[in-house]
Amino acid sequence: MRRIIMLLTSLVIASSAMAAEKATPFDGFYVGASGGVNITQFDNLGYSTTGNRFVTTGTAHTPTSASAHNEKSFTNTGGVGLIDLGIGQTFDWFYLGAELYTSFGNRTTESVSASATAEGIHAQGTGTAALNSFNYGLDFKPGVVIGKNTLAYLRIGAAFANYTLSAASTSSNAATGQTYISTSGSHSNTVLGWRIGLGVEEMLTAHIGINFDYIYTMYNGNNATTFVTTNVNTEGTNTQNEVAGNTSLRFQDQQVLLGINYHF
C-alpha cells in the first residue's frame, strides 16, 4: 500500500508540472462509483482426504489406507459495486492514468465432499471455500482521447481478494462405523490476481463523466491442509491412526460495470 501511495503522489507531481491548466477534462484527480454484474468462475474447487491405520504387534506391521479426491467447477453470478480514486494526464492524444479501487458485493461459499472405503477403512470429508465480499487493487489506464470529451482506455492491474478455505476429515471403521480419528481446520488469506479490461468514458459536463467497463481477473490458486495422528498402545499392540484433508481453489472474475466519475 505504501508503494501505491508513493506512485500516486509521483503522478500528482508530474501532472502539476506538465500542465498548469487542463488540456482535457480527464486531467487531474477524480473520484467515482460504479455498479454492475460480477461473474465468478470456480475453475477447480478440489478436496482430497486420506485415512491411514498402522497396527504393530511385535515384529508384525499391518498398514491399511483409504484415500479419495473430488473436484468441481461452477459459476456464481451476483451484483458488485466499486468506489475508486484516480489521477490521469493527457499528452496530446495519449492518456495515462492510475486508479485505486475497492469493491464489494455478492460473493459465495461452496463445498465439495469426497469419500472412499478400502482395506476396512472409510475415509470421508468436506472442503469448503468462502470468498469474502470485499477486495481492492490498483489499475494503470493507458488510453486515447477522442475529440475532447471521450476517453477509450485499457485497464492493466492487480487485485487482492480475501478468502477462507477449510477442510474436515474423518477416518472410521468401514464395518462398524466406529470413528478412529478426525480433524478440521481453516486457512484465511489474501490472494493476488491480475486484471485486464477495456473501458470508455464520456464527459457529460465539465466535471461529470459516465463510464462503461469490462474487466477480467485471474487469481492465483491456493490450498489448505489439515493433518492429525494418534498412537494407542494396548497389551503389546501399537495402533497409529492418521487422517488428512486438503482443499484447493482456483477462480476468476468477470465484471461488467456502469459508473460515474467526478473530475476535479
Coordinates of C-alpha atoms in Angstrom, one line a residue:
M1 CA 0.0 0.0 0.0
R2 CA 2.9 2.4 0.7
R3 CA 4.2 1.9 -2.8
I4 CA 0.8 2.6 -4.3
I5 CA 0.5 5.8 -2.3
M6 CA 4.0 6.9 -3.4
L7 CA 3.1 6.1 -7.0
L8 CA 0.0 8.2 -6.9
T9 CA 2.0 11.0 -5.3
S10 CA 4.5 10.9 -8.1
L11 CA 1.7 11.1 -10.6
V12 CA 0.3 14.2 -8.9
I13 CA 3.7 15.9 -9.0
A14 CA 4.1 15.0 -12.7
S15 CA 0.6 16.2 -13.5
S16 CA 1.2 19.5 -11.8
A17 CA 4.5 20.1 -13.5
M18 CA 3.3 19.2 -17.0
A19 CA 0.1 21.2 -17.2
A20 CA -0.6 24.5 -15.5
E21 CA -4.2 24.1 -16.8
K22 CA -6.2 21.2 -18.0
A23 CA -5.7 20.2 -21.6
T24 CA -8.8 17.9 -21.4
P25 CA -11.4 17.2 -18.7
F26 CA -9.7 13.9 -17.9
D27 CA -6.5 15.6 -16.5
G28 CA -6.1 15.6 -12.7
F29 CA -7.8 13.8 -9.9
Y30 CA -11.2 12.1 -10.0
V31 CA -13.4 10.0 -7.7
G32 CA -16.1 7.6 -8.9
A33 CA -18.5 4.9 -8.2
S34 CA -19.9 2.1 -10.4
G35 CA -22.1 -1.0 -10.2
G36 CA -22.9 -4.0 -12.3
V37 CA -22.6 -7.7 -12.6
N38 CA -19.8 -9.9 -11.2
I39 CA -19.4 -13.5 -12.6
T40 CA -17.1 -15.7 -10.5
Q41 CA -15.9 -18.9 -12.3
F42 CA -14.5 -21.6 -10.0
D43 CA -12.3 -23.5 -12.3
N44 CA -11.4 -26.0 -9.7
L45 CA -12.6 -26.5 -6.2
G46 CA -10.9 -29.7 -5.1
Y47 CA -10.9 -31.8 -1.9
S48 CA -8.7 -34.8 -1.0
T49 CA -8.8 -37.0 2.1
T50 CA -6.6 -39.8 3.3
G51 CA -7.1 -42.2 6.3
N52 CA -4.2 -44.4 7.4
R53 CA -4.1 -47.1 10.1
F54 CA -0.9 -48.9 11.2
V55 CA -1.2 -51.8 13.7
T56 CA 2.1 -53.2 15.1
T57 CA 2.2 -56.3 17.3
G58 CA 5.8 -57.5 18.0
T59 CA 7.5 -57.5 14.6
A60 CA 4.3 -57.8 12.6
H61 CA 3.3 -54.5 11.0
T62 CA -0.1 -54.2 9.2
P63 CA -0.7 -50.9 7.3
T64 CA -4.2 -50.1 5.8
S65 CA -5.2 -47.0 3.9
A66 CA -8.1 -45.3 2.1
S67 CA -8.0 -42.1 0.1
A68 CA -10.3 -40.1 -2.1
H69 CA -10.4 -37.0 -4.3
N70 CA -13.2 -35.0 -5.7
E71 CA -13.4 -31.6 -7.5
K72 CA -16.0 -29.5 -9.3
S73 CA -16.3 -26.3 -11.3
F74 CA -19.2 -23.9 -11.1
T75 CA -20.2 -20.3 -11.7
N76 CA -21.7 -17.7 -9.3
T77 CA -23.3 -14.5 -10.6
G78 CA -24.2 -11.5 -8.5
G79 CA -24.1 -7.8 -8.1
V80 CA -21.0 -5.8 -7.4
G81 CA -20.2 -2.2 -6.5
L82 CA -16.9 -0.2 -6.7
I83 CA -15.5 3.0 -5.3
D84 CA -12.4 4.4 -6.9
L85 CA -9.9 7.3 -6.7
G86 CA -7.7 8.1 -9.6
I87 CA -5.5 10.5 -11.4
G88 CA -4.7 11.0 -15.1
Q89 CA -2.8 13.1 -17.5
T90 CA -3.1 13.6 -21.3
F91 CA -0.1 14.0 -23.6
D92 CA -1.6 15.4 -26.8
W93 CA -3.9 12.5 -27.7
F94 CA -2.4 9.9 -25.4
Y95 CA -3.7 9.4 -21.8
L96 CA -2.0 7.8 -18.8
G97 CA -3.8 7.2 -15.5
A98 CA -3.7 5.2 -12.3
E99 CA -6.7 4.2 -10.2
L100 CA -7.1 2.7 -6.7
Y101 CA -10.3 0.9 -6.1
T102 CA -12.3 -1.2 -3.6
S103 CA -15.2 -3.4 -4.5
F104 CA -17.9 -5.1 -2.5
G105 CA -20.8 -7.3 -3.5
N106 CA -22.3 -10.8 -3.6
R107 CA -19.6 -13.4 -3.1
T108 CA -20.1 -17.1 -2.4
T109 CA -19.5 -20.1 -0.2
E110 CA -19.3 -23.6 -1.8
S111 CA -18.3 -27.1 -0.6
V112 CA -17.1 -30.3 -2.2
S113 CA -17.0 -33.7 -0.5
A114 CA -15.1 -36.9 -1.0
S115 CA -15.2 -40.4 0.5
A116 CA -13.6 -43.9 -0.1
T117 CA -13.5 -47.3 1.5
A118 CA -10.5 -49.6 1.3
E119 CA -8.9 -52.3 3.5
G120 CA -11.5 -51.9 6.2
I121 CA -11.1 -48.1 6.5
H122 CA -13.6 -45.5 5.5
A123 CA -12.2 -42.0 4.8
Q124 CA -14.5 -39.1 4.2
G125 CA -14.5 -35.3 4.5
T126 CA -15.6 -32.0 3.1
G127 CA -13.7 -29.0 1.8
T128 CA -15.2 -25.5 1.8
A129 CA -14.2 -22.3 0.0
A130 CA -15.6 -18.9 1.1
L131 CA -14.9 -15.8 -0.9
N132 CA -15.3 -12.6 1.1
S133 CA -17.3 -9.7 -0.4
F134 CA -14.5 -7.1 -0.1
N135 CA -11.5 -6.7 -2.4
Y136 CA -9.2 -4.0 -3.6
G137 CA -6.4 -3.2 -6.1
L138 CA -4.6 -0.8 -8.4
D139 CA -5.1 -0.3 -12.2
F140 CA -3.0 1.5 -14.7
K141 CA -5.1 3.1 -17.5
P142 CA -3.4 3.9 -20.8
G143 CA -5.8 5.3 -23.3
V144 CA -6.7 7.6 -26.2
V145 CA -8.6 10.8 -26.1
I146 CA -11.1 11.1 -28.9
G147 CA -12.2 14.6 -29.6
K148 CA -12.1 16.3 -26.2
N149 CA -14.8 14.6 -24.2
T150 CA -14.4 10.9 -24.9
L151 CA -11.7 8.6 -23.5
A152 CA -11.1 5.0 -24.5
Y153 CA -8.7 3.1 -22.3
L154 CA -7.2 -0.2 -21.3
R155 CA -7.0 -1.5 -17.7
I156 CA -4.0 -3.4 -16.5
G157 CA -3.5 -4.0 -12.8
A158 CA -3.5 -6.1 -9.7
A159 CA -6.4 -7.3 -7.5
F160 CA -6.4 -8.6 -4.0
A161 CA -9.3 -10.9 -2.8
N162 CA -9.9 -12.3 0.7
Y163 CA -10.9 -15.9 1.1
T164 CA -11.2 -18.7 3.7
L165 CA -10.5 -22.4 2.9
S166 CA -11.5 -25.1 5.3
A167 CA -11.1 -28.9 5.4
A168 CA -12.7 -31.5 7.7
S169 CA -11.8 -35.3 7.5
T170 CA -12.7 -38.4 9.4
S171 CA -11.3 -41.9 9.3
S172 CA -13.5 -44.7 10.6
N173 CA -14.0 -48.5 10.7
A174 CA -15.8 -49.4 7.5
A175 CA -17.7 -52.3 9.0
T176 CA -18.9 -50.8 12.4
G177 CA -18.7 -47.1 11.7
Q178 CA -16.5 -46.5 14.7
T179 CA -14.5 -43.3 14.3
Y180 CA -10.8 -43.8 14.5
I181 CA -9.8 -40.1 14.2
S182 CA -11.0 -36.8 12.8
T183 CA -9.6 -33.4 12.1
S184 CA -10.7 -30.0 10.9
G185 CA -9.1 -26.6 10.2
S186 CA -9.3 -23.5 8.1
H187 CA -7.0 -21.0 6.5
S188 CA -7.7 -17.4 5.6
N189 CA -5.6 -15.3 3.3
T190 CA -5.4 -12.7 0.6
V191 CA -4.9 -13.9 -2.9
L192 CA -3.3 -11.9 -5.7
G193 CA -5.0 -11.6 -9.1
W194 CA -4.1 -9.9 -12.4
R195 CA -6.7 -7.7 -14.1
I196 CA -7.1 -6.6 -17.7
G197 CA -10.0 -4.7 -19.2
L198 CA -11.5 -2.3 -21.6
G199 CA -13.4 0.9 -20.9
V200 CA -14.8 4.1 -22.3
E201 CA -15.7 7.4 -20.6
E202 CA -17.9 10.2 -21.9
M203 CA -17.9 13.6 -20.3
L204 CA -21.5 15.0 -19.7
T205 CA -20.4 18.2 -18.1
A206 CA -17.1 19.9 -17.4
H207 CA -16.7 17.7 -14.3
I208 CA -19.0 14.7 -14.6
G209 CA -18.5 11.7 -16.8
I210 CA -20.1 8.3 -17.3
N211 CA -18.0 5.2 -17.9
F212 CA -18.6 1.6 -19.1
D213 CA -16.1 -1.2 -18.3
Y214 CA -15.4 -4.8 -18.9
I215 CA -12.8 -6.3 -16.5
Y216 CA -11.3 -9.8 -16.4
T217 CA -9.3 -11.0 -13.3
M218 CA -7.4 -14.3 -12.9
Y219 CA -6.4 -15.2 -9.3
N220 CA -3.6 -17.4 -8.2
G221 CA -4.5 -20.9 -6.8
N222 CA -4.4 -21.7 -3.1
N223 CA -4.9 -24.6 -0.8
A224 CA -5.4 -25.5 2.9
T225 CA -4.3 -28.8 4.5
T226 CA -5.2 -30.4 7.9
F227 CA -3.5 -33.4 9.4
V228 CA -3.6 -35.3 12.7
T229 CA -2.2 -38.5 14.1
T230 CA -2.7 -40.6 17.2
N231 CA -1.0 -43.6 18.8
V232 CA -2.6 -46.1 21.2
N233 CA -0.7 -48.9 23.0
T234 CA -2.6 -51.8 24.4
E235 CA -1.2 -55.1 25.6
G236 CA 1.8 -55.0 23.2
T237 CA -0.1 -53.7 20.3
N238 CA 0.5 -50.2 18.9
T239 CA -2.2 -48.7 16.8
Q240 CA -1.5 -45.5 14.9
N241 CA -4.2 -43.6 13.1
E242 CA -3.7 -40.8 10.6
V243 CA -6.1 -38.6 8.7
A244 CA -5.5 -35.7 6.4
G245 CA -7.6 -33.3 4.3
N246 CA -6.7 -30.8 1.6
T247 CA -8.8 -28.2 0.0
S248 CA -7.6 -26.4 -3.2
L249 CA -9.2 -23.5 -5.1
R250 CA -8.6 -21.6 -8.4
F251 CA -11.0 -19.0 -9.6
Q252 CA -11.5 -16.0 -11.9
D253 CA -13.8 -13.0 -12.2
Q254 CA -15.5 -11.1 -15.0
Q255 CA -17.2 -7.8 -14.3
V256 CA -19.5 -5.6 -16.5
L257 CA -19.8 -2.1 -14.9
L258 CA -21.6 1.2 -15.5
G259 CA -20.3 4.1 -13.4
I260 CA -20.0 7.9 -12.9
N261 CA -16.8 9.9 -12.2
Y262 CA -16.4 13.4 -10.8
H263 CA -13.2 15.1 -12.2
F264 CA -11.8 17.9 -10.0

